[in-house]
Every structure is written in C-alpha cells, then in structure tokens.
CSV table of N, CA and C in Angstrom, one decimal:
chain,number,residue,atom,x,y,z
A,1,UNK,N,12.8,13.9,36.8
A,1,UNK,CA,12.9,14.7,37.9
A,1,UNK,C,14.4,15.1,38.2
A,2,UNK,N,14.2,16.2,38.6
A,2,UNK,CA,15.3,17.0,38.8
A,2,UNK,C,16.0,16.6,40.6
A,3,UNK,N,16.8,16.0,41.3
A,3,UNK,CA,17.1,15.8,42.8
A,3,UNK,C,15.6,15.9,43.5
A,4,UNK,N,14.4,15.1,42.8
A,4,UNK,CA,13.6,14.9,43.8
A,4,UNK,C,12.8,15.9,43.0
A,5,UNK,N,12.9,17.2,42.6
A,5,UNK,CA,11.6,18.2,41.9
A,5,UNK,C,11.4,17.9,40.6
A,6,UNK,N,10.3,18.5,40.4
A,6,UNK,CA,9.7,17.8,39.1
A,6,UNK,C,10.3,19.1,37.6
A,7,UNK,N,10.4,18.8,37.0
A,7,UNK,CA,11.5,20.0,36.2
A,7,UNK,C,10.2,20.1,35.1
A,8,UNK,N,9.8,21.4,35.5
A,8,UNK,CA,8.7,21.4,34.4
A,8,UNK,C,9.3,22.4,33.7
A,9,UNK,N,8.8,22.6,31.8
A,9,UNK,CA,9.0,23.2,30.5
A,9,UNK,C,8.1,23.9,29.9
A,10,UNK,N,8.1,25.2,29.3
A,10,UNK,CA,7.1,26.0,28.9
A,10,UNK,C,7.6,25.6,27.4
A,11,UNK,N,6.6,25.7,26.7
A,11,UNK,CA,7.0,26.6,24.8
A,11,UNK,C,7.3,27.4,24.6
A,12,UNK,N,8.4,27.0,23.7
A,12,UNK,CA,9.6,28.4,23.5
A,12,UNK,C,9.3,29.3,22.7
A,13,UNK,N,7.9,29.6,22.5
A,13,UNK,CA,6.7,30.8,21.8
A,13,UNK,C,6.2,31.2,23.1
A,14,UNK,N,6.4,31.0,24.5
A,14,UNK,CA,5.5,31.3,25.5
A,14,UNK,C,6.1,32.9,26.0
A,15,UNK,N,5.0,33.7,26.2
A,15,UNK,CA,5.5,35.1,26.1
A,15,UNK,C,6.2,35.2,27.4
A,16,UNK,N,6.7,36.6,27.7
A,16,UNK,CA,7.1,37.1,29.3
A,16,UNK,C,5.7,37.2,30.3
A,17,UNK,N,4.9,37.1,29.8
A,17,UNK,CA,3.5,37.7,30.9
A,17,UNK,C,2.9,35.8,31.9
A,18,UNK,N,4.1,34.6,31.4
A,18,UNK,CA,3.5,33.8,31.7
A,18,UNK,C,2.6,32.9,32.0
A,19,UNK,N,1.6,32.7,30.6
A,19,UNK,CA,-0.3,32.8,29.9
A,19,UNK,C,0.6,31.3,29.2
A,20,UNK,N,0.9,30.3,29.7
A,20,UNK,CA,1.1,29.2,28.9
A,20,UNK,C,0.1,28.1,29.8
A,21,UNK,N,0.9,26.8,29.2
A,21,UNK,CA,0.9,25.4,29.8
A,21,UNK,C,2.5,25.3,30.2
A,22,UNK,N,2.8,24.3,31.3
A,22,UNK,CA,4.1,23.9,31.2
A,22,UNK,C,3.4,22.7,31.5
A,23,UNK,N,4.6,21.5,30.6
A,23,UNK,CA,4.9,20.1,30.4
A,23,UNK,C,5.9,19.4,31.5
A,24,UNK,N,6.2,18.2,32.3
A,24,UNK,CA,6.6,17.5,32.7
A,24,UNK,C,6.9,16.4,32.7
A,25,UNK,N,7.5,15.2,31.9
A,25,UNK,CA,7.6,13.8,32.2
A,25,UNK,C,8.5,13.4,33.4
A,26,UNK,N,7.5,12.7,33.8
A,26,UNK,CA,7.6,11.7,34.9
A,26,UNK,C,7.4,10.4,35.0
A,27,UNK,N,8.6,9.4,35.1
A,27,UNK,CA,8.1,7.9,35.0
A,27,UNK,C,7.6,8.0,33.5
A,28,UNK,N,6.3,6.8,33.7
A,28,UNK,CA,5.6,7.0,32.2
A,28,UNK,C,4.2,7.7,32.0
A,29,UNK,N,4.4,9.0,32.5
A,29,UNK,CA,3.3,9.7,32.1
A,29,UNK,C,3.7,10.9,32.0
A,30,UNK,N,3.1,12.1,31.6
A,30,UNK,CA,3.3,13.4,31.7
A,30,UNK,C,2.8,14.0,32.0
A,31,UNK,N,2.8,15.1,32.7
A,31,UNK,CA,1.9,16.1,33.3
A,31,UNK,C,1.7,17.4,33.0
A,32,UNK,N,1.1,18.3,33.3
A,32,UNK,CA,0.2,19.0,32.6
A,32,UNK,C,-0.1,20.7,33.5
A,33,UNK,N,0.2,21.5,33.6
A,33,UNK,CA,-0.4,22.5,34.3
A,33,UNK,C,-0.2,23.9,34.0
A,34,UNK,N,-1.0,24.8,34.4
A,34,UNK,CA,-1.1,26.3,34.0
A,34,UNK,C,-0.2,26.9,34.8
A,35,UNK,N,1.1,27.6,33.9
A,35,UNK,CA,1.9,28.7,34.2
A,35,UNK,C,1.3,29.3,35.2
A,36,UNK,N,0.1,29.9,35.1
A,36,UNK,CA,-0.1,31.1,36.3
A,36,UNK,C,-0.5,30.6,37.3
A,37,UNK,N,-1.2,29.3,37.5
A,37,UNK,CA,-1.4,28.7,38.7
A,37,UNK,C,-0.5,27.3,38.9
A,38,UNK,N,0.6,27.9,39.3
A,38,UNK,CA,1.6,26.1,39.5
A,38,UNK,C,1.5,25.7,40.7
A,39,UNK,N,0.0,25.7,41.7
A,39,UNK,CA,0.0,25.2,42.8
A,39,UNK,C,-1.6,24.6,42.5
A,40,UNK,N,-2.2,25.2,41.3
A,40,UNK,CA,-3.5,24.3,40.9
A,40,UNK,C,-3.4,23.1,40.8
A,41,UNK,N,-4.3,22.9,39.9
A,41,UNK,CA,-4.6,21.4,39.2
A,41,UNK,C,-3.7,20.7,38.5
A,42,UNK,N,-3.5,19.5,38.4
A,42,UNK,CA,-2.5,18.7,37.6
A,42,UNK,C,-3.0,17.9,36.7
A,43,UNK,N,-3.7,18.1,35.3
A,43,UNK,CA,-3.8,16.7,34.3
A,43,UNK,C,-2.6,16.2,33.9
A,44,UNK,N,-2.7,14.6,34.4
A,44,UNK,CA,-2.0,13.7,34.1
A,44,UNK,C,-2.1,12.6,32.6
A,45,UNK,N,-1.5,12.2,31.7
A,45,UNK,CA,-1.3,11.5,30.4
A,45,UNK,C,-0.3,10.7,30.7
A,46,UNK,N,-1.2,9.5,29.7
A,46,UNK,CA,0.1,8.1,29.7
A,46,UNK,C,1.1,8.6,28.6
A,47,UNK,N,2.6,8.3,28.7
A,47,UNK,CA,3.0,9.5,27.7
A,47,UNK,C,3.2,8.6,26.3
A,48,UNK,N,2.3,7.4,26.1
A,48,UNK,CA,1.8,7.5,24.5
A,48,UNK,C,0.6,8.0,23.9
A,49,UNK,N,-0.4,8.7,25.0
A,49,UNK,CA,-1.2,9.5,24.8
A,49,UNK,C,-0.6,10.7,24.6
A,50,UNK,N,0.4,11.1,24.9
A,50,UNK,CA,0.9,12.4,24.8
A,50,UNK,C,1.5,12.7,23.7
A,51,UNK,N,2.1,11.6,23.3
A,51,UNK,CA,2.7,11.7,22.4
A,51,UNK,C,2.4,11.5,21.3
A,52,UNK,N,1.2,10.4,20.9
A,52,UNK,CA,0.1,10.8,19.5
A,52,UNK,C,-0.7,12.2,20.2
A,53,UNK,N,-0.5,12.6,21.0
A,53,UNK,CA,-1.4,14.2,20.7
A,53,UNK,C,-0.1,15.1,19.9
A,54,UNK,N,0.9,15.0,20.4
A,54,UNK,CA,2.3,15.8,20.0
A,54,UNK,C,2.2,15.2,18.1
A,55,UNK,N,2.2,14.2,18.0
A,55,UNK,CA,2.1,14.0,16.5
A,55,UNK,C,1.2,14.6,15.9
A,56,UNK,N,0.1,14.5,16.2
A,56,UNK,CA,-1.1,15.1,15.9
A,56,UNK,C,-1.0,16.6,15.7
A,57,UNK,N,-0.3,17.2,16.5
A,57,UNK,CA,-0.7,18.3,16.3
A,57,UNK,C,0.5,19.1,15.2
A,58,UNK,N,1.4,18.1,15.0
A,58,UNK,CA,2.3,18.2,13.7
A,58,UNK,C,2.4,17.7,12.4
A,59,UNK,N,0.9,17.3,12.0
A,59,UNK,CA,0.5,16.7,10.7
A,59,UNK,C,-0.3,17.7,10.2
C-alpha cells in the first residue's frame, strides 16, 4: 500500500482502451480486479496461490 491506498498494476501489453486485469499485493494475498470496473468486484489469492499460477503460466 501506497500512504493508506492500495497501488494497483496493469500488464505492460495492456492497451490504451483499458480491457485488462489490474494486480495488487497486500499483506499476504493479492488482489485481483477489472480495469473497467475498479469499483466492482474484488478476487482475492493467498499470494502462494498466486504465485504458482504466475509460474504456471511461464512454463
């Protein structure tokens, strides 16, 4: 966290039209939500779940 806000990050392949995911760790989990709607829904991950999905999807 950024002074209290949560500092969320897009992929640096994510276009200008804003059609991503953005990522956040927090504490020990990470969080999860849609670019176009950053006042929707939040999936939350333990961030060793997160992190074998990140390996995973680099093998």
């Amino acid at each position: 966290m950024v002074n209290g806000a949560i500092r969320w990050r897009r992929g640096s392949r994510s276009g200008p039209d804003n059609n991503c995911a953005e990522v956040a760790r927090v504490g020990g989990g990470v969080l999860v939500r849609d670019s176009k709607r950053p006042d929707g829904g939040v999936l939350v991950f333990p961030c060793a779940r997160w992190d074998g999905f990140l390996a995973s999807l680099r093998r």
